[in-house]
Structure formats: C-alpha cells, structure tokens
mmCIF file of C-alpha atoms and ligand atoms in Angstrom:
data_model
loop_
_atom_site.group_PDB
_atom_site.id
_atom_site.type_symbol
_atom_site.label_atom_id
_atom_site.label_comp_id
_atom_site.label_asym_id
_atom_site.label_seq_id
_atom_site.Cartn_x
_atom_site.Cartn_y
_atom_site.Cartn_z
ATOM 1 C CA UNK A 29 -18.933 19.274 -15.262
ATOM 2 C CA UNK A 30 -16.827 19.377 -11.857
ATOM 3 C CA UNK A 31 -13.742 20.363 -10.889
ATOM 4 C CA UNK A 32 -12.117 17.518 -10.220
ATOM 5 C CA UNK A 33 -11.085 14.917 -13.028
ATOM 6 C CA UNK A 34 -10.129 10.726 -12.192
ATOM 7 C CA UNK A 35 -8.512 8.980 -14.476
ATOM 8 C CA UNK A 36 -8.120 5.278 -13.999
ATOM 9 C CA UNK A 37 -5.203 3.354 -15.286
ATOM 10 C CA UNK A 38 -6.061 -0.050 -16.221
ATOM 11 C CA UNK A 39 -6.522 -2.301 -13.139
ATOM 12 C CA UNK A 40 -7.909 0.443 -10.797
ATOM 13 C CA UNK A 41 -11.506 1.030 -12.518
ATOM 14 C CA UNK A 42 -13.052 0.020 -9.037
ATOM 15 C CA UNK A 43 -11.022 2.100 -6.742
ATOM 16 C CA UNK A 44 -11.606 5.208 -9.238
ATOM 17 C CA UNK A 45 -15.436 4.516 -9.434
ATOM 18 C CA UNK A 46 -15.665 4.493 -5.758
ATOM 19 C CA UNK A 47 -13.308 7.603 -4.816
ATOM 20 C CA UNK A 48 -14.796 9.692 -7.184
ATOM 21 C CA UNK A 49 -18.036 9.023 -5.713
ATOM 22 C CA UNK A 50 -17.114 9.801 -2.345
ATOM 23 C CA UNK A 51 -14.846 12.891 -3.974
ATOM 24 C CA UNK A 52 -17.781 14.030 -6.436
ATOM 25 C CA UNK A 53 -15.618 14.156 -8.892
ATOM 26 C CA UNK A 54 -16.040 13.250 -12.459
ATOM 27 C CA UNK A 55 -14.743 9.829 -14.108
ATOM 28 C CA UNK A 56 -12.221 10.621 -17.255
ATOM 29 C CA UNK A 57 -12.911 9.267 -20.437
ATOM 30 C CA UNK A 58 -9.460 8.376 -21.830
ATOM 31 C CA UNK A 59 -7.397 5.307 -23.579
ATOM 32 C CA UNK A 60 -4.516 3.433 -23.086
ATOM 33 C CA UNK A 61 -3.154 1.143 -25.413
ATOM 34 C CA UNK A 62 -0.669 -0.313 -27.138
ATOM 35 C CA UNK A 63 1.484 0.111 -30.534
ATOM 36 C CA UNK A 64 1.883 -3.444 -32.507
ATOM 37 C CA UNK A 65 5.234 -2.524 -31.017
ATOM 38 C CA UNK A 66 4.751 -2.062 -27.441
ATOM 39 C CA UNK A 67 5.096 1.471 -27.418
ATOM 40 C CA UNK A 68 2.245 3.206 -25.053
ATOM 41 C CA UNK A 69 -0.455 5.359 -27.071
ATOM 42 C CA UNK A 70 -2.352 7.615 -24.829
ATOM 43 C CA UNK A 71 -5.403 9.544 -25.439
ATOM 44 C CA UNK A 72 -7.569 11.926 -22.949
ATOM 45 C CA UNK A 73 -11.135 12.549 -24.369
ATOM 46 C CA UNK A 74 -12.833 14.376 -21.415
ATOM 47 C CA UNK A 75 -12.083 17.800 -21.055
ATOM 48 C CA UNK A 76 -9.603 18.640 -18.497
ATOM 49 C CA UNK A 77 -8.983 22.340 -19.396
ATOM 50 C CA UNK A 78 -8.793 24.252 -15.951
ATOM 51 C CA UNK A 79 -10.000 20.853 -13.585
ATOM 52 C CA UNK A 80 -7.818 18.959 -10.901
ATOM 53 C CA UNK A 81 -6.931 15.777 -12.659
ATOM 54 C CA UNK A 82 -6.492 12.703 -10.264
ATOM 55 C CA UNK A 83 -4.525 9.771 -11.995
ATOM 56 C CA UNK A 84 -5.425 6.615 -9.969
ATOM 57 C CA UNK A 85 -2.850 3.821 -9.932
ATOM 58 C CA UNK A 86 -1.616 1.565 -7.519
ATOM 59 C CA UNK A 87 1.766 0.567 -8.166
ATOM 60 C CA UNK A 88 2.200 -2.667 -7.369
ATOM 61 C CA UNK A 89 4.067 -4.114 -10.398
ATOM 62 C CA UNK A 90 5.315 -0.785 -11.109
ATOM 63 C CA UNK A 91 7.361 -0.947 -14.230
ATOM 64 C CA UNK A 92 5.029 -1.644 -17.126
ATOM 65 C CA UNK A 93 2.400 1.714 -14.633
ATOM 66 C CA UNK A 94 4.718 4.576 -15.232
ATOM 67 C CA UNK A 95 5.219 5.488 -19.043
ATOM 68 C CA UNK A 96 1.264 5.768 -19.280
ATOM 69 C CA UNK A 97 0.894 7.907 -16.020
ATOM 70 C CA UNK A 98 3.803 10.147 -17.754
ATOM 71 C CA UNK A 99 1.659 10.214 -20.730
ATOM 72 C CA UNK A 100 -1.316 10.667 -19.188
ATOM 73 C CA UNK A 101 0.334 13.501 -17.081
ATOM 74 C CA UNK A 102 1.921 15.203 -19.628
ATOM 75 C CA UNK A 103 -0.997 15.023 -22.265
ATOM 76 C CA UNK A 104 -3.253 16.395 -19.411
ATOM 77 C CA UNK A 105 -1.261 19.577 -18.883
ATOM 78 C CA UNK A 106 -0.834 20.199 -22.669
ATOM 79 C CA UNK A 107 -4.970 19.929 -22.175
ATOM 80 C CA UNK A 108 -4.861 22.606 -19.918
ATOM 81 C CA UNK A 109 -5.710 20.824 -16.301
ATOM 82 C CA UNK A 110 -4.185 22.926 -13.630
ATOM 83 C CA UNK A 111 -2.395 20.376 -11.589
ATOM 84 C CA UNK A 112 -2.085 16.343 -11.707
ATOM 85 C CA UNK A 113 -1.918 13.991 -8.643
ATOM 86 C CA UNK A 114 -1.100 10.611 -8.439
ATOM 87 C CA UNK A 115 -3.136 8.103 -6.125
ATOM 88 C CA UNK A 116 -0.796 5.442 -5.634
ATOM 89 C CA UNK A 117 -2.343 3.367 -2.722
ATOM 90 C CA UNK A 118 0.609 1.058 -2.804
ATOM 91 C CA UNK A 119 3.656 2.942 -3.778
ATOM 92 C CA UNK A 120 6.758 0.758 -4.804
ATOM 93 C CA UNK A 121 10.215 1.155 -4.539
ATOM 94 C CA UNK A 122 9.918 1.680 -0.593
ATOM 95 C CA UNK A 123 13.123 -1.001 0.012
ATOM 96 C CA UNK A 124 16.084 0.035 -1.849
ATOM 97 C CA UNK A 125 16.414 3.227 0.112
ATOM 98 C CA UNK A 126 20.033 1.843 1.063
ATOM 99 C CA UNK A 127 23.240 1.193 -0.887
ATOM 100 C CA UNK A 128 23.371 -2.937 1.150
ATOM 101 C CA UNK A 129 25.655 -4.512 -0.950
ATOM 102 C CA UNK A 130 28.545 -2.368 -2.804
ATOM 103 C CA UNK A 131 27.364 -1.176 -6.382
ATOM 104 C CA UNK A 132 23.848 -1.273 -5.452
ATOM 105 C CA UNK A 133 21.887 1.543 -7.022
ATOM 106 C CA UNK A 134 19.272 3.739 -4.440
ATOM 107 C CA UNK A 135 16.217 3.228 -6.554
ATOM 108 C CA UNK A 136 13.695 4.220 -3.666
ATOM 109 C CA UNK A 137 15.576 7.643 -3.602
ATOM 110 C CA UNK A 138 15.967 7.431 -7.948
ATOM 111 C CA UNK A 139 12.323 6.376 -8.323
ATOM 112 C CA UNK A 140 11.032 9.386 -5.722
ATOM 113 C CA UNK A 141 12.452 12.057 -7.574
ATOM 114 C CA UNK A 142 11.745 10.879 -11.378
ATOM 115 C CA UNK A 143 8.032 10.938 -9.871
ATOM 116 C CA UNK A 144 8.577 14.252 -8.881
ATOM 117 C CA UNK A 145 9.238 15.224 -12.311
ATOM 118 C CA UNK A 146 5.985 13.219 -13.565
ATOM 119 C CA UNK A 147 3.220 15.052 -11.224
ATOM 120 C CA UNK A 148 2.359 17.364 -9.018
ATOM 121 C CA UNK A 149 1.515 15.625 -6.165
ATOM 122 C CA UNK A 150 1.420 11.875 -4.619
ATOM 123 C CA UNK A 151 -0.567 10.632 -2.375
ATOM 124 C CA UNK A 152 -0.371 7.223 -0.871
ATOM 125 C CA UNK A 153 -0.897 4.975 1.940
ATOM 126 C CA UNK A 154 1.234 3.139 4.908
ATOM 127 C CA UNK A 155 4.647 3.607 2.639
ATOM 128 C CA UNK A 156 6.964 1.037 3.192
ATOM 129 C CA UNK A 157 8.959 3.877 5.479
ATOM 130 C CA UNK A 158 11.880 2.259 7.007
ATOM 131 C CA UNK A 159 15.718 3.635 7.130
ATOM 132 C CA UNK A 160 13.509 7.407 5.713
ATOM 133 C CA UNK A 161 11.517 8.653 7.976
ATOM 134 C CA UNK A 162 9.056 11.012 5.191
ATOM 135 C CA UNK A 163 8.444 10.374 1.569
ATOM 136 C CA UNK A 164 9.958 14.315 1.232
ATOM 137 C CA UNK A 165 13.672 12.878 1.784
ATOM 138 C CA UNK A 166 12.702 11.543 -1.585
ATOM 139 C CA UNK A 167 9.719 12.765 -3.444
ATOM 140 C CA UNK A 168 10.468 16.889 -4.084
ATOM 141 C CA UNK A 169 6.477 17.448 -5.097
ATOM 142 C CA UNK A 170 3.688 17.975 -1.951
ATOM 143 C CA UNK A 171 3.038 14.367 -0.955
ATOM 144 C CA UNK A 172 0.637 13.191 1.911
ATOM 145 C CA UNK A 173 0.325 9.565 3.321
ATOM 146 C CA UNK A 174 -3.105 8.569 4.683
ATOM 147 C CA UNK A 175 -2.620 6.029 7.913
ATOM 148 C CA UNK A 176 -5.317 2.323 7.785
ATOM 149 C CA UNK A 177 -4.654 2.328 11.590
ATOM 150 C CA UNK A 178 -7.892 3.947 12.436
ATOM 151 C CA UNK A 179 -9.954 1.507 9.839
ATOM 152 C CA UNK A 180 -7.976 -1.698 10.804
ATOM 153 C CA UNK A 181 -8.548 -0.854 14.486
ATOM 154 C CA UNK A 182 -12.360 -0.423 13.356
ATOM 155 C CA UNK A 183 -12.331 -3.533 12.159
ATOM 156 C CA UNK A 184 -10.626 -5.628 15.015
ATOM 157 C CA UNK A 185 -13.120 -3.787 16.771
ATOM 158 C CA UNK A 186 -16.195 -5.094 15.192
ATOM 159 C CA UNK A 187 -15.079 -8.615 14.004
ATOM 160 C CA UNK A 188 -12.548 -9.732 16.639
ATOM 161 C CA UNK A 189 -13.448 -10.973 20.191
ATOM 162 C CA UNK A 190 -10.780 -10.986 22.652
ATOM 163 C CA UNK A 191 -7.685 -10.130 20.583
ATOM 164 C CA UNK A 192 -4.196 -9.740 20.872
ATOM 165 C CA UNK A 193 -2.489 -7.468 18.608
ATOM 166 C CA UNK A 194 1.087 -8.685 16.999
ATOM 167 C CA UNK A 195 3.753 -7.626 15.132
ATOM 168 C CA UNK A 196 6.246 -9.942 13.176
ATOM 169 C CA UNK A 197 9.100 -7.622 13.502
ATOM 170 C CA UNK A 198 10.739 -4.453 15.277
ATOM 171 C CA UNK A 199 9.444 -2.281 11.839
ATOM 172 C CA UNK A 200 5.686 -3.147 12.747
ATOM 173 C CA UNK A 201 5.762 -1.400 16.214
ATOM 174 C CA UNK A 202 4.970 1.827 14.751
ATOM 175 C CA UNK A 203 1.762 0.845 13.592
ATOM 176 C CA UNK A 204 1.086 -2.280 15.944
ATOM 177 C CA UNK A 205 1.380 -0.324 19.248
ATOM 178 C CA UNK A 206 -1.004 2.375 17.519
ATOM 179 C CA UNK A 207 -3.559 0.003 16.401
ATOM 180 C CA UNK A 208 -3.438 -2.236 20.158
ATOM 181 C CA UNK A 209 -4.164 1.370 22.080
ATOM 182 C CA UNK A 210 -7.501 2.126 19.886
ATOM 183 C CA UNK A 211 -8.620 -1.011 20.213
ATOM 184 C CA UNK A 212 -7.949 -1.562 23.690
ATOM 185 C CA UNK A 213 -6.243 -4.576 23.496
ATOM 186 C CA UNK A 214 -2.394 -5.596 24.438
ATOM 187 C CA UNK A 215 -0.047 -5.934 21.459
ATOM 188 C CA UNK A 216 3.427 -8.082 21.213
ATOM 189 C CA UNK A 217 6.103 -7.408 18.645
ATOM 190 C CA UNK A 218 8.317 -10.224 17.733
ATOM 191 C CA UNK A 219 11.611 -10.097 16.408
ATOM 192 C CA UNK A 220 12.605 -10.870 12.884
ATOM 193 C CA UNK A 221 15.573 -11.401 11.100
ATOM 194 C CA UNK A 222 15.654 -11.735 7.458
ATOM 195 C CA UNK A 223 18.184 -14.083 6.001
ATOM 196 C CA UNK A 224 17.088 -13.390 1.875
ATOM 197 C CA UNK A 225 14.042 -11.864 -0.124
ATOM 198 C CA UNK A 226 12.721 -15.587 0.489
ATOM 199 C CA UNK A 227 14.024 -16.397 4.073
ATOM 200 C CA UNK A 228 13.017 -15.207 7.274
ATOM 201 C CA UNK A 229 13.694 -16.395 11.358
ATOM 202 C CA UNK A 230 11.255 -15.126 13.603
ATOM 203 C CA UNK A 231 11.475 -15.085 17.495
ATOM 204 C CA UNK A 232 8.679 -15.219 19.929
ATOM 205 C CA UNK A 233 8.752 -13.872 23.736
ATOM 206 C CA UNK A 234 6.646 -15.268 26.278
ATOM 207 C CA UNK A 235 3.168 -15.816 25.417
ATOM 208 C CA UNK A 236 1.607 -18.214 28.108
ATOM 209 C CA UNK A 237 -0.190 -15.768 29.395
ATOM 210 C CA UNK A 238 -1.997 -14.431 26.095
ATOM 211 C CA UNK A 239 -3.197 -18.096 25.249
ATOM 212 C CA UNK A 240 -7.015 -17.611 25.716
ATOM 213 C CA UNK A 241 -6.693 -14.207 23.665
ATOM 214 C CA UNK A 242 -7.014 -14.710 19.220
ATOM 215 C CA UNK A 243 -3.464 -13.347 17.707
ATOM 216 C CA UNK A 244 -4.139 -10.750 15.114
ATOM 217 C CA UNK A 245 -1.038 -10.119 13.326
ATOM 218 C CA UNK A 246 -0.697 -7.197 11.399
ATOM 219 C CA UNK A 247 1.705 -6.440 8.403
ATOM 220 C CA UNK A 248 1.963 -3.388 6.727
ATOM 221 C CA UNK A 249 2.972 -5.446 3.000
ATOM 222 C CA UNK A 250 2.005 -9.205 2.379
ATOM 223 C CA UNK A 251 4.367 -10.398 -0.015
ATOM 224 C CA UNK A 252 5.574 -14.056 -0.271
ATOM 225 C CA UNK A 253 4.185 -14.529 3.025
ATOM 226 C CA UNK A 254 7.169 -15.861 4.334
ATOM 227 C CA UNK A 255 6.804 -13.333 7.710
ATOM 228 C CA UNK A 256 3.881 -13.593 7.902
ATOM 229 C CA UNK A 257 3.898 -17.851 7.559
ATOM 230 C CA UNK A 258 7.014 -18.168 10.247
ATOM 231 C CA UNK A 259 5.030 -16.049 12.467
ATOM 232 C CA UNK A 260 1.645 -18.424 12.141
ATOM 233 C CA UNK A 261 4.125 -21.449 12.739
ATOM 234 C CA UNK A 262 5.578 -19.573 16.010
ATOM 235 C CA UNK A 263 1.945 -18.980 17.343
ATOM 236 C CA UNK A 264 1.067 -22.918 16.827
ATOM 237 C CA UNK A 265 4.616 -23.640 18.400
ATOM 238 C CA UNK A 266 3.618 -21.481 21.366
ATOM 239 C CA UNK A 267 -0.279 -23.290 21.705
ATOM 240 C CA UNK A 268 -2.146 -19.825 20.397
ATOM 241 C CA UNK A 269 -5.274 -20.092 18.847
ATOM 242 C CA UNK A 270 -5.311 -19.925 14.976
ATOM 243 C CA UNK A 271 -4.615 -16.450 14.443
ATOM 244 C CA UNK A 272 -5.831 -13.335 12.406
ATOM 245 C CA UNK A 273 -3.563 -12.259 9.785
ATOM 246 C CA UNK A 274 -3.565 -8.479 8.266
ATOM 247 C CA UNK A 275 -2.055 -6.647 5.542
ATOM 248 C CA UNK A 276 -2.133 -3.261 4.299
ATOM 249 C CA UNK A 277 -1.010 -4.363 0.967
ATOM 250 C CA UNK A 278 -1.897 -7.454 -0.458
ATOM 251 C CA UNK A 279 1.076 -8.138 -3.146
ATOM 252 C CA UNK A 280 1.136 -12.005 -2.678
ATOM 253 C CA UNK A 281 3.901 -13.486 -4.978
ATOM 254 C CA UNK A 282 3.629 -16.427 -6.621
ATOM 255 C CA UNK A 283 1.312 -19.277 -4.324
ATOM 256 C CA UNK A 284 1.754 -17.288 -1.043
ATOM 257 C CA UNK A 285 -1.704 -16.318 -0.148
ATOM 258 C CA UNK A 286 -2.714 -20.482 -0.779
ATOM 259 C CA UNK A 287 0.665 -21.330 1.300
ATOM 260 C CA UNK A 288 -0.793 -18.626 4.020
ATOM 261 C CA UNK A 289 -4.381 -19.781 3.769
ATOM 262 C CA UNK A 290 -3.049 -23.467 4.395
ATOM 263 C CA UNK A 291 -0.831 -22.342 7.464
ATOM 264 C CA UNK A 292 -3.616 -22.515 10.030
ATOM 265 C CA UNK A 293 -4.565 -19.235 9.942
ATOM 266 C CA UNK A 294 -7.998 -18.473 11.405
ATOM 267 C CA UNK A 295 -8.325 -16.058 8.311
ATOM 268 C CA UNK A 296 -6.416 -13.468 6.368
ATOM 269 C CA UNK A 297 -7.636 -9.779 6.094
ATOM 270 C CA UNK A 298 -5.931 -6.668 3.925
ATOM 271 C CA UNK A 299 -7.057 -3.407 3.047
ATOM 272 C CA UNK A 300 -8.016 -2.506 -0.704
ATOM 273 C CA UNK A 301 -4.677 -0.760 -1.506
ATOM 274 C CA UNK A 302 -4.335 -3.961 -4.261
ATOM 275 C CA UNK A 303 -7.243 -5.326 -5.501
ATOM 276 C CA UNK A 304 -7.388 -8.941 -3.971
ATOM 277 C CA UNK A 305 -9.968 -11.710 -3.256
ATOM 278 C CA UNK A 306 -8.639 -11.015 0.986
ATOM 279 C CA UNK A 307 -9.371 -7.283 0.706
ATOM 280 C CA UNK A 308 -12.207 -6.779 3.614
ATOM 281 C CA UNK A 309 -10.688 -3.040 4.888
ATOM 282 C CA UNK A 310 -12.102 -0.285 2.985
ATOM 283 C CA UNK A 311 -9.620 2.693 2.623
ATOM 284 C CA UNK A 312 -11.610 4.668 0.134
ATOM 285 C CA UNK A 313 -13.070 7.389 2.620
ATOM 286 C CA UNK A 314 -10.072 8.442 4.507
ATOM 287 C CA UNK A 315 -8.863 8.152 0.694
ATOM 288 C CA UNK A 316 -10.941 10.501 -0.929
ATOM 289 C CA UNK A 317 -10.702 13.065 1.795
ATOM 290 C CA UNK A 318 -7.102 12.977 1.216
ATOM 291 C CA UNK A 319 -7.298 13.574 -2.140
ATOM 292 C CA UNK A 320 -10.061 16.591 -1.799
ATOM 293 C CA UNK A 321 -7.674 17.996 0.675
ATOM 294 C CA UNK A 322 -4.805 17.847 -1.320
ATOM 295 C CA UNK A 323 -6.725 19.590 -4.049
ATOM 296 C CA UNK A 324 -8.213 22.172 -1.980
ATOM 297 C CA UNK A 325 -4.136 22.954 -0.955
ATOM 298 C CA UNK A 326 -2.632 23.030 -4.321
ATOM 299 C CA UNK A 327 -6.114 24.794 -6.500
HETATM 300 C C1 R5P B 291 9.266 -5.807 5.930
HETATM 301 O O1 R5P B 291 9.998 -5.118 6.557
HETATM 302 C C2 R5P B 291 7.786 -5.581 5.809
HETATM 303 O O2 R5P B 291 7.265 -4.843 6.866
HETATM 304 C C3 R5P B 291 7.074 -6.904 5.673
HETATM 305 O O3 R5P B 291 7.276 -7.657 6.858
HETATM 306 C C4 R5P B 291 7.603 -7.676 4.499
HETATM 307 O O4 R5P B 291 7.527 -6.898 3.344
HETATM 308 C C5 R5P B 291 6.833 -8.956 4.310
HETATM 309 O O5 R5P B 291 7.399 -9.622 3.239
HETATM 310 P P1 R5P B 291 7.160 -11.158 3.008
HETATM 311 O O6 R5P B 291 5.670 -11.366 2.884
HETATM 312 O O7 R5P B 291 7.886 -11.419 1.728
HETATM 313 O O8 R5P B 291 7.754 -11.907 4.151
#
C-alpha cells in the first residue's frame, strides 16, 4: 500500500489512472451513487487510514460535483486519511468575482471559501484569474495553480511552422506574451469587448506584415466559442492563413466546437483539463508533480 490515495469522481477515471501513475500513488476503490431520490450515497472501500487522499474532479459543470466531493471528503477523514486535496483542473466559478449589476451575489468569492471548508487543499490549473489576482483572496486552504504555458509552448514548438502567437483580448496577454517569448515567435493581442455571455466585438491592429506567418490563437477557456469564432472571422478579414486555435479548457457549450471547426480554422487544440475529442496538450506531468509537492508540504 502507498501513501498517497486517488479517488476519481465519475467522469475523471482517465485523468486519475494517469496521475497516479506518474504520482505512484494508489487508485481508491470507492462508490458513488444515487438514492431513488437523488440524494448522493457515498462509500470509500480502500483503506485511507493515515494516507494523503487526492479527490480528482474537474469542475466543469460544477453543481451536480460538489455534494459527493463533500462526502467523499468528509467520509475520508472519519476513515482516518490525514489530509484531502482536491484536483480540480478546471475550477469554476472564476467570473462572478464582481458585484456587475446591483443585487448580484459574489459567487467566485462564496464558492472559494465553502471549498475551503470541504478540503484541505486545491490545486488547479490556468484559473480564470481576472479582477483577483491569487486564488488566496478567495480560497482560505493552501492552494497552488500549475501554468500549461511551458507545454503549449512545447507544442507550438513541435507542430507549428512559422507561427504567430495571438490573443483575443487584453486578459490573454498574461499568458500570450509568455507563451510567444518561449517559443520565439512574435505575439499580437487584440482587443475585445463583450456585449453578453453570447456576444462579443473583436478588434484587430495591423497585421500586413504577419501574413506569411500561421495565427495561433490561444484562449485560456473555450466556451461558446464566440471569441474565439469573431477572432477566426477577423484573421480571414485581414487575409491570414487559417489559423491555430488553443484552449486550456475545453467547456464548449452547446454546438460551439462544430460552429468553431466550421469557421476556417486550420485546427483546434486544448489541453486535457476537460476531457474532449480536441484535447492534444497533456497536463498530467506538471500535474502530478504538483500534487506530490503539495503532499510533501502539508504530510
Ligand atoms: C474571457 O475573459 C476568457 O478569457 C475567454 O475569452 C472566454 O471565457 C471565452 O468565452 P467564449 O468561448 O464564450 O467566447
């Protein structure tokens, strides 16, 4: 038996398999089901008396994720395991760190510290980190966030001749500029201006000189494409070549990835944060290292 316990919640049996190879940890035997009612039953069968237990959920879709990894939590302490982390590769409730309209509630601050209450430490990647500059202004447990920049650069790098790095709107500098100077390349950021949750202007500077160069657009979320779409259009508009589009987080609403795919896109790339047929990025080792890390710090 090892020291280290993951327990997938349903949906992330890949993910776990893999990081708990690369971790050397042990894979929990556990079950989580449902009462004719709804209600979430929740059982953990390996022992986790004394281990490190790693809960591994993404949240994208978060609701229906966070009574079992309460459950799961809770039951694992009562078992004895000496701390519980959450591996959230996409962590939700990133936007509504701002009261925008009067009444609104701030669930990105709400959500951070009912999660504090649920484990003892989170660990994500590429939070949606806009008006808060750390996950501590909200989360009051350790918390680390692991960066794709070094992997997505990698893999500009290997697959991309001649690119062009871009980013749809002022928020994608911080990871655009990083991700243009390890590759080598020049990067552009364009600027955005979101009219709704399903409406978005871009604008494009000057790109004549760029022409001969393949756009790679990079995003850190995917959603209903709409940025990501307007900023495909733009590139057309302005006679680039079919460009490269990447996202950290695959969420695609509804018929977005189709409506992306059908743009004229040259292709469309994310990292494994979701599970999604356009996941080509591999996070899991700068993952797992995370994770051990964490351990180590906490044990
Ligand atoms: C917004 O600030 C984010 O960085 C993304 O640009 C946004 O989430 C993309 O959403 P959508 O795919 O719905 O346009």
């Amino acid at each position: 038996m090892k020291d280290i316990v993951c327990f997938s919640l349903p949906g992330n049996e890949i993910l776990t398999e893999q990081l708990s190879i690369k971790m050397d940890a042990d894979i929990g035997n556990h079950i989580v089901s449902k009462f004719p009612d709804q209600e979430t039953y929740v059982r953990v069968v390996t022992d986790v008396q004394d281990k490190a237990v790693v809960l591994i959920c993404t949240l994208y879709e978060p609701n229906e994720k966070i009574l079992p990894i309460y459950f799961l939590s809770r039951t694992a302490k009562s078992l004895g395991a000496k701390k519980v982390l959450l591996v959230a590769p996409y962590l939700a409730y990133m936007r509504q760190d701002k009261e925008f309209h009067k009444g609104e509630g701030l669930t990105s601050q709400y959500f951070g510290e009912l999660m504090s209450t649920v484990v003892d430490a989170i660990i994500t990647i590429d939070p949606h980190l806009h008006r808060i500059t750390s996950l501590s202004e909200h989360y009051r447990i350790p918390n680390a966030v692991v960066h794709s920049g070094v992997e997505i650069s990698r893999w500009i790098k290997d697959y991309i001749n001649n690119p062009i790095i871009i980013g749809p709107d002022t928020e994608s500098k911080q990871w655009v500029s990083d991700i243009a100077l390890a590759v080598g390349v020049p990067h552009v950021v364009l600027g955005k201006i979101r009219h709704s949750a399903n409406t978005v202007e871009i604008r494009l500077p000057e790109m004549v000189r760029y022409k001969n160069k393949v756009p790679v657009v990079v995003d850190d979320i995917i959603s209903t494409a709409h940025t990501m779409i307007e900023t495909v259009k733009h590139l057309k508009r302005a006679g680039m070549k079919p460009p490269v589009c990447i996202g950290i987080h695959a969420i695609f609403s509804g018929s977005s990835y189709q409506e992306l795919l059908d743009c004229g896109v040259h292709s469309v790339v994310t990292c494994n944060t979701v599970r999604h047929p356009s996941n080509a990025i591999d996070l899991t080792n700068i993952l797992a290292s995370q994770i051990t890390e964490m351990i180590s710090n906490l044990t």
